Short mmCIF file of C-alpha atoms in Angstrom, two decimals:
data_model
loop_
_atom_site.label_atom_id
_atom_site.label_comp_id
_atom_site.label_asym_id
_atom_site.label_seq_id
_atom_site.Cartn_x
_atom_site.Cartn_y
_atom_site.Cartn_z
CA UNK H 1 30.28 -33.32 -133.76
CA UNK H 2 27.75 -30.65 -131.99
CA UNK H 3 27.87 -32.53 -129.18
CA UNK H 4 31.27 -32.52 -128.55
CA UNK H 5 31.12 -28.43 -129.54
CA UNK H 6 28.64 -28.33 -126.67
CA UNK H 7 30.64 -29.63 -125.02
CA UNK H 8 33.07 -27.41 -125.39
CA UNK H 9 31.19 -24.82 -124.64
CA UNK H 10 29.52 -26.03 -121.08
CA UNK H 11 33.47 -26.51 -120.67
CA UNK H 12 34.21 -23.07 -121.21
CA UNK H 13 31.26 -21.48 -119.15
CA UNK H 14 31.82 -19.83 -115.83
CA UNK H 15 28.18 -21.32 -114.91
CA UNK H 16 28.08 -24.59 -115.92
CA UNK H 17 30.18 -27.86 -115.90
CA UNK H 18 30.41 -31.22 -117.58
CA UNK H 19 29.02 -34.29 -115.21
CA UNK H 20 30.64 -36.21 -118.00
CA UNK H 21 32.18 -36.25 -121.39
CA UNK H 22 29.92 -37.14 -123.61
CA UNK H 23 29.79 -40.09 -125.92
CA UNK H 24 27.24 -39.83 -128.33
CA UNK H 25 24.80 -36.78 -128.98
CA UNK H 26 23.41 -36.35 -125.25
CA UNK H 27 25.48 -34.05 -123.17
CA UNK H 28 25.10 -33.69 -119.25
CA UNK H 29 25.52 -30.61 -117.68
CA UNK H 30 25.16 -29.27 -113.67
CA UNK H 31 23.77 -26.22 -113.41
CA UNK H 32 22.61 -23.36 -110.97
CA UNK H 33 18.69 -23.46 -111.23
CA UNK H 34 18.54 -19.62 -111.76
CA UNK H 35 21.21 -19.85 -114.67
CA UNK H 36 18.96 -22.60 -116.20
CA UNK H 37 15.85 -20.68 -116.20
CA UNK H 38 17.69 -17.68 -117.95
CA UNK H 39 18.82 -20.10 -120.41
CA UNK H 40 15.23 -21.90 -121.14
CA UNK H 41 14.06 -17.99 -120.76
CA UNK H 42 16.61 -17.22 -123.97
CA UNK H 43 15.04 -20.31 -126.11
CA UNK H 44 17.29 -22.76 -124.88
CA UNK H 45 16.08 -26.71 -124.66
CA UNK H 46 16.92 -29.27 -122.34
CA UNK H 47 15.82 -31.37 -119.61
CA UNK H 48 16.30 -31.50 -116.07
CA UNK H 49 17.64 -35.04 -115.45
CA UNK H 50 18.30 -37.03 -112.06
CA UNK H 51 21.18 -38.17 -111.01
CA UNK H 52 21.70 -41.44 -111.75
CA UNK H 53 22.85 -44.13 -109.12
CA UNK H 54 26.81 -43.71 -108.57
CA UNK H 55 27.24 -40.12 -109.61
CA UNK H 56 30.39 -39.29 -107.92
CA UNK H 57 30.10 -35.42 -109.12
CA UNK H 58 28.96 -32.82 -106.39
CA UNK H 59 25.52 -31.09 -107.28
CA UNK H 60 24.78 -28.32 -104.45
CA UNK H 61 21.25 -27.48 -103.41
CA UNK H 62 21.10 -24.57 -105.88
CA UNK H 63 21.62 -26.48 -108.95
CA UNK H 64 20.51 -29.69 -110.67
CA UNK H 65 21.22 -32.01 -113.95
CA UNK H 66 20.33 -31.16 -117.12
CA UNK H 67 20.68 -33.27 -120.19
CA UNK H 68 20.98 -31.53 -123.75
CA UNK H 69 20.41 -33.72 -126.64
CA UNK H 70 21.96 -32.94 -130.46
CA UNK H 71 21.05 -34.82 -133.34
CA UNK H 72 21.88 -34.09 -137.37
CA UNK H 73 19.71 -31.11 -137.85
CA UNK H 74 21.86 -29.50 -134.41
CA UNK H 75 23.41 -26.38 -136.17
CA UNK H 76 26.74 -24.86 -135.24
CA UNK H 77 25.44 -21.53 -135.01
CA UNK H 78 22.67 -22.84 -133.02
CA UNK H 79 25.29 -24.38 -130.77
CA UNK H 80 27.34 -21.23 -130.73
CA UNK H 81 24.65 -19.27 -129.33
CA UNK H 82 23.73 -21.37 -126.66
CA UNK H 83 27.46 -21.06 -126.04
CA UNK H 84 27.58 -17.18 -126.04
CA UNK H 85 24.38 -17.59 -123.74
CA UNK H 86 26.47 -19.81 -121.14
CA UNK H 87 29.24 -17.76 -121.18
#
């Protein structure tokens, strides 16, 4: 469920956007570099990821893959923020 409110959220951002939808509790995001370090800055956590053999989506030279990872002790209001951080 937080994933797919991530989700949601990465959806809704002028900064980000889905590489895929996600499936289980890992969510894949692109991402401007500078937009990522603001977010990590702000106390968000995730990963930068590589892009995996195939990936079709476009990833320009000033951004990269992240991968976000929820589990059962992911909040919604820890979601939400990350979401009003994104925004």
């Amino acid at each position: 469920a937080m994933a797919a409110r991530l989700a949601a959220a990465i959806e809704d951002s002028a900064t980000a956007k889905l590489a895929w939808l996600p499936q289980a509790n890992e969510v894949f995001a692109v991402i401007k570099k500078a937009e990522a370090e603001k977010l990590q800055a702000a106390g968000a956590a995730f990963y930068d990821w590589h892009k995996p053999h195939g990936f079709d989506g476009h990833i320009s030279e000033d951004e990269l893959l992240y991968r976000f990872v929820t589990s059962f002790a992911t909040t919604a209001d820890e979601v939400d923020r990350f979401g009003q951080l994104i925004a």
